[in-house]
Coordinates of N, CA and C and ligand atoms in Angstrom, one line a residue:
X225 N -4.2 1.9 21.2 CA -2.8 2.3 21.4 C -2.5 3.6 20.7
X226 N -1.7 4.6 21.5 CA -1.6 5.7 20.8 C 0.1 5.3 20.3
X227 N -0.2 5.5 18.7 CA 0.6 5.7 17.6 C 1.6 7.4 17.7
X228 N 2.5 7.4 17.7 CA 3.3 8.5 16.9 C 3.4 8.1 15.4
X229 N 2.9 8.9 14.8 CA 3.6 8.5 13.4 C 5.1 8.7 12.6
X230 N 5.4 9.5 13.4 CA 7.2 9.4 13.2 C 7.5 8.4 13.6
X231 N 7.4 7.5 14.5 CA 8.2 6.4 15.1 C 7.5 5.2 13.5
X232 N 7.6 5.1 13.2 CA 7.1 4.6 11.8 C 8.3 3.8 11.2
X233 N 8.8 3.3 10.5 CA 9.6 2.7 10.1 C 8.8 1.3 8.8
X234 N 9.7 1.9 7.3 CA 9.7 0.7 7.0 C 10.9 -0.2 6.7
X235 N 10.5 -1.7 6.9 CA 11.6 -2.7 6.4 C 11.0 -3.9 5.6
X236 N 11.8 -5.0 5.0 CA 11.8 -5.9 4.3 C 10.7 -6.7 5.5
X237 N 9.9 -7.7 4.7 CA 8.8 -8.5 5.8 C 10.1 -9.1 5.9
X238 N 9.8 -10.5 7.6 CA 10.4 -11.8 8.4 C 9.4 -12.6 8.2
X239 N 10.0 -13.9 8.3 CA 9.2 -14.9 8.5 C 8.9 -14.4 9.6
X240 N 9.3 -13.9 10.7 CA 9.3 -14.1 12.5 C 7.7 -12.5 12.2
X241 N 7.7 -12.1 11.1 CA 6.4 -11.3 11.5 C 5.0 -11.6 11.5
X242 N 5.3 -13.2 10.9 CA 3.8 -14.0 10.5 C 2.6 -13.7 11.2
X243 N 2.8 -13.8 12.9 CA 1.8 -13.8 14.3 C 1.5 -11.9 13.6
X244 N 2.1 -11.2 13.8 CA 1.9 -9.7 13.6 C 0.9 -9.9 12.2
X245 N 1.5 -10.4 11.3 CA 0.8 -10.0 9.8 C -0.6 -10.7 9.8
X246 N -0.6 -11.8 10.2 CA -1.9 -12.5 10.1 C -3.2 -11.8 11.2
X247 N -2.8 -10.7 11.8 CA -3.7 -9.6 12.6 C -4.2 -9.1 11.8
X248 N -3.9 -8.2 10.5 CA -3.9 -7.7 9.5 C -4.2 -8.2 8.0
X249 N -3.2 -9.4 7.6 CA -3.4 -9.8 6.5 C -5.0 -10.6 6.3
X250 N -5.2 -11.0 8.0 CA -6.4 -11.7 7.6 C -8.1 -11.2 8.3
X251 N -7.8 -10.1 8.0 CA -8.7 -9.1 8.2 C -9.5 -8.8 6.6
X252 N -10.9 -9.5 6.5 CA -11.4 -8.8 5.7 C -11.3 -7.3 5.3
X253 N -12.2 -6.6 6.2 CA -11.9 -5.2 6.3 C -10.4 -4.4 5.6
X254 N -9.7 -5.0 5.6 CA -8.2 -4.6 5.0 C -7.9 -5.1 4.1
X255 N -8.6 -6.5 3.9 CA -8.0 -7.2 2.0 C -9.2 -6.8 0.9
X256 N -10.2 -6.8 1.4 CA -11.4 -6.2 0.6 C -10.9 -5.3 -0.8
X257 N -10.2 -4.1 -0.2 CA -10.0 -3.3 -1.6 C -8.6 -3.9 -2.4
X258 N -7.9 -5.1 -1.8 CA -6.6 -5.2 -2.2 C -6.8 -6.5 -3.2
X259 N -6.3 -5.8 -5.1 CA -7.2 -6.5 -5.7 C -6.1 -7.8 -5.6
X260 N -4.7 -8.3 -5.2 CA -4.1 -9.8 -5.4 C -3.8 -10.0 -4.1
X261 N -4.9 -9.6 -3.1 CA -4.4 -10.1 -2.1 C -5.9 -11.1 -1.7
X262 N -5.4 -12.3 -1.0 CA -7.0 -12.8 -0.6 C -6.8 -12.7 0.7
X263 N -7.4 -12.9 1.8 CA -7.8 -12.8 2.9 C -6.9 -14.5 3.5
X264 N -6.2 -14.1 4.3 CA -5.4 -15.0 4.9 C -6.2 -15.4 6.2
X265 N -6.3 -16.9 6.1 CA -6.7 -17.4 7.0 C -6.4 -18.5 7.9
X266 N -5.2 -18.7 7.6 CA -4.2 -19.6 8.9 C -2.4 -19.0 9.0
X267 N -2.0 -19.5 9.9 CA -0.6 -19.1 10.1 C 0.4 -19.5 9.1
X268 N 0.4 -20.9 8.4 CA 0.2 -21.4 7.1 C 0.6 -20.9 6.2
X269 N -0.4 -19.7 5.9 CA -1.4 -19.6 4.9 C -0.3 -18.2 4.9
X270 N 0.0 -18.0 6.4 CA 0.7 -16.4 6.3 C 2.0 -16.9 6.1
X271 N 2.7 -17.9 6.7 CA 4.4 -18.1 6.5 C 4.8 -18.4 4.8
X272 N 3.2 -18.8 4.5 CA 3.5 -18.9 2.8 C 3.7 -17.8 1.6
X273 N 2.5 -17.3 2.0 CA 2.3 -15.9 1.5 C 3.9 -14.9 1.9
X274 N 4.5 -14.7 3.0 CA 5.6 -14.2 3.3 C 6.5 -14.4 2.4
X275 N 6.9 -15.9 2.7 CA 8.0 -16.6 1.8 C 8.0 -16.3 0.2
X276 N 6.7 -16.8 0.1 CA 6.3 -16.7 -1.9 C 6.0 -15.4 -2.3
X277 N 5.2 -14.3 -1.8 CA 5.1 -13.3 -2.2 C 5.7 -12.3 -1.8
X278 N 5.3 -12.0 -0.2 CA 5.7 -10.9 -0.5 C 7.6 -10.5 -0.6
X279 N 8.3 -11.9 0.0 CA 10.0 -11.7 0.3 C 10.7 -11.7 -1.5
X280 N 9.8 -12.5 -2.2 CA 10.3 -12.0 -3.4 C 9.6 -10.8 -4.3
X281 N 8.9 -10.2 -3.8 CA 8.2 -8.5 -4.5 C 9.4 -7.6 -4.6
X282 N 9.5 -6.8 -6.2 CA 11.2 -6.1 -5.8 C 10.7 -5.2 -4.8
X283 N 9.8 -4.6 -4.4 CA 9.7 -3.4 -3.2 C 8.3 -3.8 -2.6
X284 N 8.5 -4.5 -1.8 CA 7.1 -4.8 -0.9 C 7.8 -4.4 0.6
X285 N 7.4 -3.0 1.3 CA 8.2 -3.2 2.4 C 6.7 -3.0 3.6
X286 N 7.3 -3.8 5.0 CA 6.3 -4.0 5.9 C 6.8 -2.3 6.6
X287 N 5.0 -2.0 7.1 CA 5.2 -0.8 7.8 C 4.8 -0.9 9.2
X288 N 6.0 -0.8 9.8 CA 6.1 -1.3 11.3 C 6.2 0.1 12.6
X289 N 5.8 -0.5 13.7 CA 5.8 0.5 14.5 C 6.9 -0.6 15.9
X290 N 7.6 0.4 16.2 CA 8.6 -0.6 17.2 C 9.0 -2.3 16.5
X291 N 9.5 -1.7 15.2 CA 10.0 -3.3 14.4 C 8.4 -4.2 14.3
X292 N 7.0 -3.9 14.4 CA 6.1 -5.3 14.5 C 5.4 -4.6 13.3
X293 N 5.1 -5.5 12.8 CA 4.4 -5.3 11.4 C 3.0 -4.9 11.7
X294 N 2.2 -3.5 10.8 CA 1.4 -3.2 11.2 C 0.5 -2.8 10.0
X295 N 1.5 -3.0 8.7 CA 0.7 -3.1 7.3 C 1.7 -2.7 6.6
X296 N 1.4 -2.9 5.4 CA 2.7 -3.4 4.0 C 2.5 -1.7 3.0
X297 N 3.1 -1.6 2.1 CA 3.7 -0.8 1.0 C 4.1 -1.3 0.4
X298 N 3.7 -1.4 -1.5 CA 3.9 -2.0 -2.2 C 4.2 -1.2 -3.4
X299 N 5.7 -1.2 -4.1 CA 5.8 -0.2 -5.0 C 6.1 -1.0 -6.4
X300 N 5.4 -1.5 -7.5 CA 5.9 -2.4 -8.5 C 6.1 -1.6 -9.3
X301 N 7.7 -1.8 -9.7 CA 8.2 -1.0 -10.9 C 8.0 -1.5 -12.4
X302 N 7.5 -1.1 -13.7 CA 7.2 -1.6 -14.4 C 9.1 -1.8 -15.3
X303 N 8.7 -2.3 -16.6 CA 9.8 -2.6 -16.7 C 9.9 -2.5 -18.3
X304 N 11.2 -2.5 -19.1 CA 11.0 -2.6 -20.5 C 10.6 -0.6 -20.8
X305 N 9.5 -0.8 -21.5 CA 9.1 0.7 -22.3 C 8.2 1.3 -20.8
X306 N 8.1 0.3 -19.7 CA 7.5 0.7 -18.5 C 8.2 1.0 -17.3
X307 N 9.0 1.0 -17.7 CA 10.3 1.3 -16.8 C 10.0 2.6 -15.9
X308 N 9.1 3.4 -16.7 CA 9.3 5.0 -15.9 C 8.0 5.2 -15.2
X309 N 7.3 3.9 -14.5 CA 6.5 4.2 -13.9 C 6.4 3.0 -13.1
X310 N 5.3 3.4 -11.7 CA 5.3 2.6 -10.8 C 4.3 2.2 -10.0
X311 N 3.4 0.9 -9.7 CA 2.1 0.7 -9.0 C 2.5 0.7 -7.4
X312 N 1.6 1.3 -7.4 CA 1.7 1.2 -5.5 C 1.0 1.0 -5.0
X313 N 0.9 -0.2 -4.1 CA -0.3 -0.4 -3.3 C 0.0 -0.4 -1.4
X314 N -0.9 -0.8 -0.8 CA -1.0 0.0 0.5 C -2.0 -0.9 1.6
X315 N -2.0 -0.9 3.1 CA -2.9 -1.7 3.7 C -2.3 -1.1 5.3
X316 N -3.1 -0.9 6.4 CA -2.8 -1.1 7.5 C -4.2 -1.4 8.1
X317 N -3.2 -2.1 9.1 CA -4.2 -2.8 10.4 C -5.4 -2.2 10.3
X318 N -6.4 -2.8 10.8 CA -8.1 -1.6 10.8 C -7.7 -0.8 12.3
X319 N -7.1 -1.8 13.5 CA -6.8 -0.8 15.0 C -6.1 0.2 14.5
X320 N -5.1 0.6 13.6 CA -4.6 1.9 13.2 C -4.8 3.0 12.4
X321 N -6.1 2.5 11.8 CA -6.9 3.4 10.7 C -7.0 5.0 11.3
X322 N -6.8 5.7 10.5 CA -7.1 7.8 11.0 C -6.3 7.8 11.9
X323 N -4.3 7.5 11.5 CA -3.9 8.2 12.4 C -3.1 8.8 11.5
X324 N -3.0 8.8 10.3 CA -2.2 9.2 9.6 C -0.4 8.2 8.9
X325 N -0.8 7.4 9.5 CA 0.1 6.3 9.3 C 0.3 5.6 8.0
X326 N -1.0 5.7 7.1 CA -0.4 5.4 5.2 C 0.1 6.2 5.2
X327 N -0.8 7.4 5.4 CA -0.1 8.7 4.4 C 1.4 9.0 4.4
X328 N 1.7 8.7 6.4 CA 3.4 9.1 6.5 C 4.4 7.9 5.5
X329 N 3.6 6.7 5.8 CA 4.3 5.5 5.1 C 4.6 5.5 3.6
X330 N 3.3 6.3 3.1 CA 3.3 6.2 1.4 C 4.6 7.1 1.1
X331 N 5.0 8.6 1.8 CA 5.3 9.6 1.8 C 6.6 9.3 2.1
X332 N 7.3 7.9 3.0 CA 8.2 7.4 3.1 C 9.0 6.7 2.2
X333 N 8.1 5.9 1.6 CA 8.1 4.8 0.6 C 8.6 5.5 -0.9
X334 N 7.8 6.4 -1.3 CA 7.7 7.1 -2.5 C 9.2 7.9 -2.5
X335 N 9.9 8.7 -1.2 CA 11.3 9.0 -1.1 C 12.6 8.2 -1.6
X336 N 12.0 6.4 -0.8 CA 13.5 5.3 -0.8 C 12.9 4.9 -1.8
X337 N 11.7 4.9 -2.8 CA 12.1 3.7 -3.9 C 12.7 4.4 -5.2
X338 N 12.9 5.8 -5.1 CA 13.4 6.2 -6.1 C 14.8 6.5 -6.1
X339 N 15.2 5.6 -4.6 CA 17.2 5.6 -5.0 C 17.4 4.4 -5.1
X340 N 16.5 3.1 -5.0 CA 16.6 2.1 -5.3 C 16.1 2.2 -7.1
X341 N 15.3 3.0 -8.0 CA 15.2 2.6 -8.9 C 15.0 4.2 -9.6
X342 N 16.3 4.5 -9.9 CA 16.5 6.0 -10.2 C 15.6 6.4 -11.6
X343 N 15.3 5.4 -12.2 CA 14.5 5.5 -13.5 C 13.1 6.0 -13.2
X344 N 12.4 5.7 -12.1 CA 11.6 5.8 -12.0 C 11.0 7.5 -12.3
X345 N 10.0 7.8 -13.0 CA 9.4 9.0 -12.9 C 8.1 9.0 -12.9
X346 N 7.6 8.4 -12.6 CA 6.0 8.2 -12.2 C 5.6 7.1 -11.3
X347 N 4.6 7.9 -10.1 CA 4.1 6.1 -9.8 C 2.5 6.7 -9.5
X348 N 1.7 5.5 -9.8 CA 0.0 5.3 -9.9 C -0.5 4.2 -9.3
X349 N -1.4 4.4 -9.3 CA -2.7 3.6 -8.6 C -4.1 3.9 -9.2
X350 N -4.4 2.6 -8.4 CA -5.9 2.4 -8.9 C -6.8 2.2 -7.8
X351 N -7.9 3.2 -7.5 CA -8.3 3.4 -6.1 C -10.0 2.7 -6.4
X352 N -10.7 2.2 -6.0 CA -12.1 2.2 -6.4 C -12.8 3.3 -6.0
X353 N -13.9 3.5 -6.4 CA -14.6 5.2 -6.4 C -15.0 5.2 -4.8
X354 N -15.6 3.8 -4.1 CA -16.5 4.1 -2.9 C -15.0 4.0 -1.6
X355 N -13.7 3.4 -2.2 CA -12.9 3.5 -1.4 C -12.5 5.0 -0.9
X356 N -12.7 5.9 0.1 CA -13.0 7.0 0.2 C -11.2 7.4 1.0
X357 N -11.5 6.4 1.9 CA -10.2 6.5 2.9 C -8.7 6.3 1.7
X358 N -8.6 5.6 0.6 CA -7.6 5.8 0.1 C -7.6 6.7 -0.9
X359 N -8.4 7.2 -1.1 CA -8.6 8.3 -2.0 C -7.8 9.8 -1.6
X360 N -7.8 10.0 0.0 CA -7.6 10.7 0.6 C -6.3 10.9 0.9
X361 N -5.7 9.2 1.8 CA -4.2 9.0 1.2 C -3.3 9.7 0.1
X362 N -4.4 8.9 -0.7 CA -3.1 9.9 -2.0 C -3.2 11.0 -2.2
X363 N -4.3 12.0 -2.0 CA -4.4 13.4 -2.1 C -3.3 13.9 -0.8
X364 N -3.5 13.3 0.2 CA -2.5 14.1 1.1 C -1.2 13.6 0.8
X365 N -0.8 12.7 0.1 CA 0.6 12.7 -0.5 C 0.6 13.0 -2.4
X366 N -0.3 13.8 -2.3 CA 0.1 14.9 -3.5 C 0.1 14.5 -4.7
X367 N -0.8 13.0 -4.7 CA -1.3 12.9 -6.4 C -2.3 13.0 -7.2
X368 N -2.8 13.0 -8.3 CA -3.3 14.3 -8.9 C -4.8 12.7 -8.9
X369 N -5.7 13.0 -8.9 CA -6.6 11.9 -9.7 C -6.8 12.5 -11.3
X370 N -6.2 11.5 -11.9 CA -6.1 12.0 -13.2 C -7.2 11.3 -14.5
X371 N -8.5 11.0 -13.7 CA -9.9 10.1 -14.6 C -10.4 9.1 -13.8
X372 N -11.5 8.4 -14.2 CA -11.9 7.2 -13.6 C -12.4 6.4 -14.6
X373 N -12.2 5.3 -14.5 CA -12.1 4.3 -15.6 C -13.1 3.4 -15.4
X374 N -14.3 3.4 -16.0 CA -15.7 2.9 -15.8 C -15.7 1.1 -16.3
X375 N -16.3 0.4 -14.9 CA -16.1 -0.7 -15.3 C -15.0 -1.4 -15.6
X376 N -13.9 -1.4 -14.9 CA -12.2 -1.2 -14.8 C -12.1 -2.7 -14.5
X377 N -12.6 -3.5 -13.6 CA -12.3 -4.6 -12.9 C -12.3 -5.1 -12.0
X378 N -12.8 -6.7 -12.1 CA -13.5 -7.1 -10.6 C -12.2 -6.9 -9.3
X379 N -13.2 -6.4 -8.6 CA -12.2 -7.1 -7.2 C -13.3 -7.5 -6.1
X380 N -12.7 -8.6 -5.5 CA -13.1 -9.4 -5.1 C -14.5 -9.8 -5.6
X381 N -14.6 -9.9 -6.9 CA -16.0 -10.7 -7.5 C -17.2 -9.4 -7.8
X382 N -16.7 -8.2 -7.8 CA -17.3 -7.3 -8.0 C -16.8 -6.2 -9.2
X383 N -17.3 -6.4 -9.9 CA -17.0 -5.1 -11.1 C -16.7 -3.8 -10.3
X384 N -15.6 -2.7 -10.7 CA -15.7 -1.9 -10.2 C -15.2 -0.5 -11.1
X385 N -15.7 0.7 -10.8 CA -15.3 1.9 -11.4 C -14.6 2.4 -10.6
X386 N -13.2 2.8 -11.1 CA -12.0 3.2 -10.0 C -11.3 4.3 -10.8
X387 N -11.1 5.0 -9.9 CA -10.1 6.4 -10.2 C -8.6 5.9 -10.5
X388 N -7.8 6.3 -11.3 CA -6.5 6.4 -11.5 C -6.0 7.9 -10.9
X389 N -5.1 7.5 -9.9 CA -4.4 8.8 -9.5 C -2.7 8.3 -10.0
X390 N -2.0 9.6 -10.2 CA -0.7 9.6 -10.6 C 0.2 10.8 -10.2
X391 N 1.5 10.1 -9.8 CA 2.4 11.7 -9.3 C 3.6 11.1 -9.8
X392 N 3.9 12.7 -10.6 CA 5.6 12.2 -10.7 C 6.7 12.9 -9.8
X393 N 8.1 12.3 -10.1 CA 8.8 12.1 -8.8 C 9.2 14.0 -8.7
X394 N 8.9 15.0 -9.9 CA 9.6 15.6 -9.4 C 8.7 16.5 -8.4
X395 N 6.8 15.7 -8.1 CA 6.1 16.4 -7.4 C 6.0 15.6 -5.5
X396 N 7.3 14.7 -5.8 CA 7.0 14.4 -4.3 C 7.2 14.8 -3.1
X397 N 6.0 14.7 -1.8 CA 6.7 15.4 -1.0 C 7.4 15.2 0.2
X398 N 8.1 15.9 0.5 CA 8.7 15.1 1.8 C 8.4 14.5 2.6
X399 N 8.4 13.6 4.1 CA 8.2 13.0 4.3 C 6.9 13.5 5.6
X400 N 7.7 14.9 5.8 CA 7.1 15.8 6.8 C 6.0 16.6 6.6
X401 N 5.7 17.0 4.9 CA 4.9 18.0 4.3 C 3.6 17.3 4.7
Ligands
COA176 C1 -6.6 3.0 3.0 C2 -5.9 2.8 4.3 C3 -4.5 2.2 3.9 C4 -5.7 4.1 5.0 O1 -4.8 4.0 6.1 P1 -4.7 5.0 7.3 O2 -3.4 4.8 8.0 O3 -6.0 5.0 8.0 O4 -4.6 6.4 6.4 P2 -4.3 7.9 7.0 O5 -4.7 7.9 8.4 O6 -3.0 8.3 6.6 O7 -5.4 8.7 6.1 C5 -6.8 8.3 6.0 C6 -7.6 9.6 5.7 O8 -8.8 9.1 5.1 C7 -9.9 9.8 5.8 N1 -11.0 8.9 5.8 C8 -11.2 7.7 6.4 N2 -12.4 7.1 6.1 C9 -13.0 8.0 5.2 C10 -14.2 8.0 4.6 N3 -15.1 7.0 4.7 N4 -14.5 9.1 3.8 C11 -13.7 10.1 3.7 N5 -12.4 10.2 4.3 C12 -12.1 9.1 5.1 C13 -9.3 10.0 7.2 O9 -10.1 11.0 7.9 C14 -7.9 10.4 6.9 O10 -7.9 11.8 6.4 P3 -7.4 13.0 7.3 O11 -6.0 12.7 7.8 O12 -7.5 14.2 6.4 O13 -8.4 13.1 8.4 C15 -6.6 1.9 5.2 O14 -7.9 2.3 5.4 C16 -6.7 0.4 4.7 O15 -5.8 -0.4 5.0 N6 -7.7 0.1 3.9 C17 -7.8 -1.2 3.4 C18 -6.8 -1.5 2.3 C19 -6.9 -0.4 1.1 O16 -7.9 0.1 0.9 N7 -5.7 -0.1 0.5 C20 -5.6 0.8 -0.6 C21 -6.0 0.1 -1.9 S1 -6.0 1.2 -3.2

C-alpha cells in the first residue's frame, strides 16, 4: 500500500482498534526491540493489553493512517526531580517499514507532548547497538547519541549494549524538517 506520510495522524488507542493492533502488536519482528512489550498473541491478549496498558499510559498515542492503527508512540514523562525529562518509545507495522512514517510520527509526537507537559525539557531513549533502523529514526529527528552503555539490559532474554540518544526541546524539529 502506498503510504503518504502526511496523511499520518496520531490519537489515543480504541478498544475498536484491537483487529488493526494485533497485525502489529503481534508481530515478532516489531516487539523484539520493545523492552515491556511481549508479543501478543490472541485478540484477548490485545483488548487487554489496550484496556490495562496502553489506555492508561499518560502519552501512549496510536499512529494511524486513515484512523486504523498502524503502530504506537510512547512518550513517559518522568516525575518528581525527573520531571524535565522524557522516555520515548516507538513501533510500526513491519508492511510500513522505510517509508518514513516513525520519523514523521516521532517528529509529531515530540511537538504535542510538550503542550501537554510544558515542564518537559528533555526526552531520551535507549536504542540497542544492532538496532540500526531506530538508530536512524532518531538521528533524522535530531537527537544527539550521547554514549553507549555496555551491558545495559536484557531484552527479551538477551543482555544488550545500547546507545542512549537525547534531545532537548529547544532542539526540536518541526514536523516537516
Ligand atoms: C524502528 C522502526 C519504528 C522504524 O520505523 P519506520 O517507519 O520504518 O522508520 P522510518 O521509515 O521513519 O526510518 C527508518 C530509517 O532507517 C533506515 N534503515 C532501516 N533498516 C536499516 C538498517 N538495517 N541499517 C541502517 N538503516 C536502516 C531506513 O532506510 C530509514 O532511513 P532513511 O529514511 O534515511 O532511508 C521500525 O523498524 C520498527 O517498528 N521496529 C521495531 C520496533 C523498534 O525497534 N522500536 C524502537 C525501539 S528503540
Amino acid at each position: 500500500m502506498e503510504i503518504n506520510p502526511t496523511n499520518i495522524t496520531l490519537r489515543q488507542f480504541k478498544t475498536t482498534d484491537v483487529d488493526d493492533f494485533i497485525l502489529w502488536a503481534g508481530d515478532e519482528q516489531v516487539t523484539k526491540h520493545l523492552v515491556t512489550w511481549k508479543t501478543i498473541t490472541s485478540k484477548e491478549e490485545a483488548l487487554t493489553f489496550i484496556k490495562d496498558v496502553c489506555l492508561p499510559h499518560p502519552w501512549r498515542r496510536s499512529i494511524c493512517i486513515d484512523d486504523r492503527s498502524i503502530g504506537m508512540i510512547s512518550i513517559y514523562p518522568g516525575s518528581g526531580d525527573d520531571r524535565c525529562r522524557a522516555h520515548v518509545g516507538y513501533a510500526v507495522s513491519r508492511v510500513h517499514w522505510n517509508k518514513g512514517i516513525a520519523s514523521r510520527a516521532l517528529k509529531m509526537g515530540m511537538n504535542q507532548v510538550v503542550e501537554d507537559y510544558p515542564e518537559l525539557v528533555r526526552l531520551q531513549t535507549l536504542v540497542s547497538v544492532e538496532n540500526k533502523a531506530s538508530q536512524r529514526v532518531l538521528e533524522k529527528c535530531g537527537f544527539l547519541k550521547e554514549g553507549c552503555l555496555r551491558k545495559y539490559s536484557y531484552v527479551k532474554g538477551q543482555i544488550k549494549d545500547v546507545f542512549i540518544y537525547g534531545i532537548l526541546s529547544t532542539e526540536f524539529p518541526s514536523v516537516d524538517q
